[in-house]
Amino acid sequence: MTGDQSDPSFATTLAHGLDVLAAFRNSNGSLSNADLALHTGLSRPTVSRLTYTLAQLGYLKRDAKGRFELGLGILAAAYPVLSALKVRQMARPLMRDFAAYAGGTVSIAMPFGLDFIYVETLRTTDAVPHVPDVGFTGTLATTAVGRTLLSLFTKDELQRYVQAVKSERPDELKYVQKRTLPDIELCRERGFAVSLGEWRREIFGVAAPLYRTPAGDCLSVNCGIPSFRFSAEQIERECGPRILGLARSIRSLVDNT
């Protein structure tokens, strides 16, 4: 749980409930109260009360073994956010073309704490080693899309990001200082970023920043490409400039609506 818990306006119980829901982000199946207590650091009685309440409200449901899965209430809560992002519909034809060219998965991402989250994703084949979908999250630090999102941050926002890494994920700090920050500057110079197997060895990532919304939200477009399809040199020389062109085309569509 993050947030200033000493703030009298901070609703700790609500935050604990959201921690329970967040535990499912890194799980491929159902979780028991014991599992959730382990994931969240909360006591079993606290977790039991939270899961009961969340199930009553439709955010969790029980499976045949009495374990918990996410419920449809999660989708209902997310719908207004996704429907408001009109870029998702406008960009799909362009994203499909790039996915066909690269043989990978093209996605639009936004920052989510120290991670990114996909708000749109598209592929033309399932013959890839990693098949994400809307709602998938991953770390900003080691990914091409993470670096492009961070390249849209202001100086103060980037400093706060580094401080957050230091306090919440200290094991990533050295990597961020030596690799992520220099790559952010490189992205600002040439308009795209790459990650050559740093996140997953079998995946080459290439990404470009899109824009910031009037509310300050950052968006980027990326493509995860099986490493056997292109050499590292081709990713830099061919795929990088192409995804920069894709980002420019998407921005043009958004600007003209």
CSV table of C-alpha atoms in Angstrom, one decimal:
chain,number,residue,atom,x,y,z
A,1,MET,CA,0.0,0.0,0.0
A,2,THR,CA,1.3,3.4,-0.9
A,3,GLY,CA,0.0,6.8,0.2
A,4,ASP,CA,0.4,9.0,3.3
A,5,GLN,CA,-1.2,6.9,6.0
A,6,SER,CA,-0.5,9.6,8.5
A,7,ASP,CA,-2.9,11.9,6.6
A,8,PRO,CA,-6.2,12.0,8.6
A,9,SER,CA,-8.0,12.1,5.2
A,10,PHE,CA,-6.4,8.8,4.1
A,11,ALA,CA,-9.0,5.9,4.2
A,12,THR,CA,-6.8,3.0,5.2
A,13,THR,CA,-9.6,0.4,5.0
A,14,LEU,CA,-10.4,1.4,1.4
A,15,ALA,CA,-6.7,1.2,0.6
A,16,HIS,CA,-6.5,-2.3,2.1
A,17,GLY,CA,-9.4,-3.3,-0.1
A,18,LEU,CA,-7.7,-2.0,-3.2
A,19,ASP,CA,-4.5,-3.9,-2.1
A,20,VAL,CA,-6.6,-7.1,-2.1
A,21,LEU,CA,-7.8,-6.4,-5.6
A,22,ALA,CA,-4.3,-5.5,-6.8
A,23,ALA,CA,-3.0,-8.8,-5.6
A,24,PHE,CA,-4.7,-10.4,-8.6
A,25,ARG,CA,-2.5,-8.5,-11.0
A,26,ASN,CA,0.3,-10.9,-10.6
A,27,SER,CA,-1.8,-14.1,-10.3
A,28,ASN,CA,-2.9,-16.4,-13.1
A,29,GLY,CA,-5.6,-18.0,-11.1
A,30,SER,CA,-7.8,-17.8,-8.0
A,31,LEU,CA,-6.5,-16.9,-4.6
A,32,SER,CA,-7.5,-18.0,-1.1
A,33,ASN,CA,-7.7,-15.7,1.9
A,34,ALA,CA,-4.4,-17.2,3.0
A,35,ASP,CA,-2.9,-16.3,-0.3
A,36,LEU,CA,-4.2,-12.8,-0.2
A,37,ALA,CA,-2.9,-12.3,3.4
A,38,LEU,CA,0.5,-13.4,2.2
A,39,HIS,CA,0.4,-11.0,-0.9
A,40,THR,CA,-0.9,-8.0,1.1
A,41,GLY,CA,0.7,-8.4,4.5
A,42,LEU,CA,-2.7,-8.1,6.1
A,43,SER,CA,-4.0,-10.4,8.8
A,44,ARG,CA,-6.3,-13.3,7.8
A,45,PRO,CA,-9.3,-11.8,9.7
A,46,THR,CA,-8.9,-8.5,7.9
A,47,VAL,CA,-8.6,-10.2,4.6
A,48,SER,CA,-11.7,-12.3,5.3
A,49,ARG,CA,-13.8,-9.2,6.0
A,50,LEU,CA,-12.5,-7.4,2.9
A,51,THR,CA,-13.0,-10.4,0.5
A,52,TYR,CA,-16.5,-10.9,1.9
A,53,THR,CA,-17.4,-7.2,1.3
A,54,LEU,CA,-15.8,-7.2,-2.2
A,55,ALA,CA,-17.7,-10.3,-3.2
A,56,GLN,CA,-20.9,-8.8,-2.0
A,57,LEU,CA,-20.3,-5.8,-4.2
A,58,GLY,CA,-19.4,-7.9,-7.3
A,59,TYR,CA,-15.7,-7.1,-7.4
A,60,LEU,CA,-14.7,-10.6,-6.4
A,61,LYS,CA,-16.4,-14.0,-6.9
A,62,ARG,CA,-15.9,-17.5,-5.4
A,63,ASP,CA,-14.9,-20.4,-7.6
A,64,ALA,CA,-16.0,-24.0,-7.0
A,65,LYS,CA,-13.3,-24.5,-4.4
A,66,GLY,CA,-14.3,-21.4,-2.5
A,67,ARG,CA,-11.2,-19.4,-3.6
A,68,PHE,CA,-11.6,-15.9,-5.0
A,69,GLU,CA,-11.4,-14.5,-8.6
A,70,LEU,CA,-12.0,-11.0,-9.9
A,71,GLY,CA,-15.6,-10.3,-10.6
A,72,LEU,CA,-17.4,-8.4,-13.4
A,73,GLY,CA,-17.6,-5.3,-11.2
A,74,ILE,CA,-14.0,-4.6,-12.1
A,75,LEU,CA,-14.9,-4.4,-15.8
A,76,ALA,CA,-17.9,-2.2,-15.0
A,77,ALA,CA,-15.7,0.2,-13.1
A,78,ALA,CA,-13.0,0.3,-15.8
A,79,TYR,CA,-15.5,0.9,-18.7
A,80,PRO,CA,-15.8,4.7,-18.3
A,81,VAL,CA,-12.0,5.1,-18.3
A,82,LEU,CA,-11.5,3.0,-21.5
A,83,SER,CA,-14.5,4.4,-23.3
A,84,ALA,CA,-13.2,8.0,-22.7
A,85,LEU,CA,-9.9,7.1,-24.5
A,86,LYS,CA,-11.0,7.7,-28.1
A,87,VAL,CA,-7.5,7.2,-29.3
A,88,ARG,CA,-8.0,3.5,-28.9
A,89,GLN,CA,-10.6,3.3,-31.7
A,90,MET,CA,-8.8,5.7,-34.0
A,91,ALA,CA,-5.4,4.1,-33.7
A,92,ARG,CA,-6.5,0.4,-34.3
A,93,PRO,CA,-6.1,0.4,-38.1
A,94,LEU,CA,-2.6,1.9,-37.9
A,95,MET,CA,-1.7,-0.5,-35.0
A,96,ARG,CA,-2.9,-3.5,-37.0
A,97,ASP,CA,-0.7,-2.5,-40.0
A,98,PHE,CA,2.4,-2.2,-37.7
A,99,ALA,CA,1.6,-5.5,-36.0
A,100,ALA,CA,1.4,-7.2,-39.4
A,101,TYR,CA,4.8,-5.7,-40.4
A,102,ALA,CA,6.5,-6.6,-37.2
A,103,GLY,CA,4.8,-9.9,-36.4
A,104,GLY,CA,4.3,-8.7,-32.8
A,105,THR,CA,1.8,-7.2,-30.5
A,106,VAL,CA,1.2,-3.4,-30.7
A,107,SER,CA,-0.2,-1.7,-27.6
A,108,ILE,CA,-1.0,1.7,-26.2
A,109,ALA,CA,0.1,2.2,-22.6
A,110,MET,CA,-0.2,4.7,-19.7
A,111,PRO,CA,1.8,5.0,-16.5
A,112,PHE,CA,0.4,3.2,-13.5
A,113,GLY,CA,2.5,4.0,-10.4
A,114,LEU,CA,6.0,2.5,-11.1
A,115,ASP,CA,4.5,0.4,-13.8
A,116,PHE,CA,2.7,0.9,-17.2
A,117,ILE,CA,-0.7,-0.5,-18.0
A,118,TYR,CA,-2.1,-1.3,-21.5
A,119,VAL,CA,-5.3,0.4,-22.4
A,120,GLU,CA,-5.3,-1.0,-25.9
A,121,THR,CA,-3.5,-3.9,-27.6
A,122,LEU,CA,-3.7,-5.6,-31.0
A,123,ARG,CA,-1.9,-8.4,-32.8
A,124,THR,CA,-2.4,-10.2,-36.1
A,125,THR,CA,-1.1,-13.6,-34.9
A,126,ASP,CA,-1.0,-15.7,-31.7
A,127,ALA,CA,2.4,-17.1,-32.7
A,128,VAL,CA,4.3,-14.9,-30.3
A,129,PRO,CA,5.9,-15.8,-27.0
A,130,HIS,CA,4.0,-13.1,-25.1
A,131,VAL,CA,0.3,-12.3,-25.7
A,132,PRO,CA,-0.8,-9.4,-23.4
A,133,ASP,CA,-4.2,-7.8,-23.3
A,134,VAL,CA,-5.9,-4.7,-22.0
A,135,GLY,CA,-5.1,-4.2,-18.3
A,136,PHE,CA,-1.7,-5.9,-18.5
A,137,THR,CA,0.9,-4.2,-16.4
A,138,GLY,CA,4.7,-4.2,-16.3
A,139,THR,CA,7.6,-2.2,-14.9
A,140,LEU,CA,8.5,1.1,-16.4
A,141,ALA,CA,12.2,0.6,-15.7
A,142,THR,CA,13.2,-2.1,-18.0
A,143,THR,CA,10.8,-1.7,-20.9
A,144,ALA,CA,10.9,0.4,-24.1
A,145,VAL,CA,7.3,1.6,-23.5
A,146,GLY,CA,8.2,2.5,-19.9
A,147,ARG,CA,11.1,4.7,-21.1
A,148,THR,CA,8.9,6.5,-23.6
A,149,LEU,CA,6.3,7.2,-21.0
A,150,LEU,CA,9.0,8.5,-18.6
A,151,SER,CA,10.3,10.7,-21.4
A,152,LEU,CA,7.0,12.6,-21.2
A,153,PHE,CA,7.5,13.4,-17.5
A,154,THR,CA,8.5,16.8,-16.3
A,155,LYS,CA,11.8,17.1,-14.4
A,156,ASP,CA,9.9,17.2,-11.1
A,157,GLU,CA,7.8,14.1,-12.0
A,158,LEU,CA,10.9,12.2,-13.0
A,159,GLN,CA,12.6,13.0,-9.7
A,160,ARG,CA,9.5,11.8,-7.9
A,161,TYR,CA,9.6,8.6,-9.9
A,162,VAL,CA,13.2,8.0,-8.9
A,163,GLN,CA,12.4,8.6,-5.3
A,164,ALA,CA,9.5,6.2,-5.5
A,165,VAL,CA,11.7,3.5,-6.9
A,166,LYS,CA,14.2,4.1,-4.1
A,167,SER,CA,11.6,3.7,-1.4
A,168,GLU,CA,9.3,1.0,-3.0
A,169,ARG,CA,11.6,-1.0,-5.3
A,170,PRO,CA,15.2,-0.4,-4.1
A,171,ASP,CA,16.4,-3.4,-6.0
A,172,GLU,CA,15.6,-1.5,-9.3
A,173,LEU,CA,17.3,1.8,-8.3
A,174,LYS,CA,20.8,1.0,-9.7
A,175,TYR,CA,19.3,-0.2,-13.0
A,176,VAL,CA,17.1,2.9,-13.2
A,177,GLN,CA,20.2,5.2,-12.6
A,178,LYS,CA,22.5,3.4,-15.0
A,179,ARG,CA,20.1,2.3,-17.8
A,180,THR,CA,16.7,3.8,-17.6
A,181,LEU,CA,17.6,7.5,-17.1
A,182,PRO,CA,20.1,7.6,-20.0
A,183,ASP,CA,17.7,5.9,-22.3
A,184,ILE,CA,15.0,8.4,-21.4
A,185,GLU,CA,17.3,11.2,-22.7
A,186,LEU,CA,18.1,9.2,-25.8
A,187,CYS,CA,14.4,8.8,-26.4
A,188,ARG,CA,13.9,12.5,-26.2
A,189,GLU,CA,16.6,13.0,-28.8
A,190,ARG,CA,15.5,10.5,-31.4
A,191,GLY,CA,11.8,10.0,-30.6
A,192,PHE,CA,11.8,6.3,-29.8
A,193,ALA,CA,13.2,3.7,-27.3
A,194,VAL,CA,14.2,0.1,-27.5
A,195,SER,CA,14.6,-2.7,-25.0
A,196,LEU,CA,16.5,-5.7,-26.4
A,197,GLY,CA,15.5,-8.6,-24.2
A,198,GLU,CA,15.9,-6.6,-21.0
A,199,TRP,CA,12.4,-7.3,-19.8
A,200,ARG,CA,12.0,-10.8,-21.3
A,201,ARG,CA,14.9,-12.3,-23.2
A,202,GLU,CA,12.7,-13.6,-26.1
A,203,ILE,CA,11.1,-10.2,-26.6
A,204,PHE,CA,12.5,-7.1,-28.3
A,205,GLY,CA,10.5,-4.0,-27.5
A,206,VAL,CA,10.3,-0.8,-29.5
A,207,ALA,CA,8.2,2.2,-28.5
A,208,ALA,CA,7.5,5.9,-29.1
A,209,PRO,CA,5.8,8.5,-27.0
A,210,LEU,CA,2.4,9.8,-28.1
A,211,TYR,CA,1.3,12.8,-26.1
A,212,ARG,CA,0.0,14.1,-22.8
A,213,THR,CA,-3.7,14.8,-22.4
A,214,PRO,CA,-5.0,18.1,-21.1
A,215,ALA,CA,-5.3,16.4,-17.7
A,216,GLY,CA,-1.7,15.5,-17.8
A,217,ASP,CA,-2.0,11.7,-18.6
A,218,CYS,CA,0.9,10.3,-20.7
A,219,LEU,CA,0.4,7.8,-23.5
A,220,SER,CA,2.9,5.8,-25.6
A,221,VAL,CA,2.7,3.2,-28.3
A,222,ASN,CA,4.9,0.1,-28.4
A,223,CYS,CA,5.4,-3.2,-30.1
A,224,GLY,CA,6.7,-6.4,-28.5
A,225,ILE,CA,8.4,-8.4,-31.2
A,226,PRO,CA,9.7,-12.0,-31.0
A,227,SER,CA,13.5,-11.7,-30.9
A,228,PHE,CA,13.9,-14.2,-33.8
A,229,ARG,CA,12.1,-11.9,-36.3
A,230,PHE,CA,14.6,-9.0,-36.2
A,231,SER,CA,18.2,-8.5,-35.2
A,232,ALA,CA,19.1,-5.9,-32.6
A,233,GLU,CA,20.5,-3.8,-35.4
A,234,GLN,CA,17.2,-4.0,-37.4
A,235,ILE,CA,15.2,-3.0,-34.3
A,236,GLU,CA,17.3,0.1,-34.0
A,237,ARG,CA,17.6,1.0,-37.7
A,238,GLU,CA,14.2,-0.1,-39.1
A,239,CYS,CA,11.6,-0.7,-36.4
A,240,GLY,CA,12.6,2.4,-34.3
A,241,PRO,CA,11.9,4.9,-37.1
A,242,ARG,CA,8.8,3.0,-38.2
A,243,ILE,CA,7.2,3.2,-34.7
A,244,LEU,CA,8.1,6.9,-34.6
A,245,GLY,CA,6.1,7.3,-37.8
A,246,LEU,CA,3.3,5.3,-36.3
A,247,ALA,CA,3.2,7.6,-33.2
A,248,ARG,CA,3.2,10.7,-35.5
A,249,SER,CA,0.3,9.3,-37.5
A,250,ILE,CA,-1.7,8.5,-34.4
A,251,ARG,CA,-1.1,12.0,-33.0
A,252,SER,CA,-2.2,13.5,-36.3
A,253,LEU,CA,-5.5,11.5,-36.1
A,254,VAL,CA,-6.1,12.8,-32.5
A,255,ASP,CA,-5.2,16.4,-33.4
A,256,ASN,CA,-7.6,16.4,-36.3
A,257,THR,CA,-10.7,15.2,-34.4
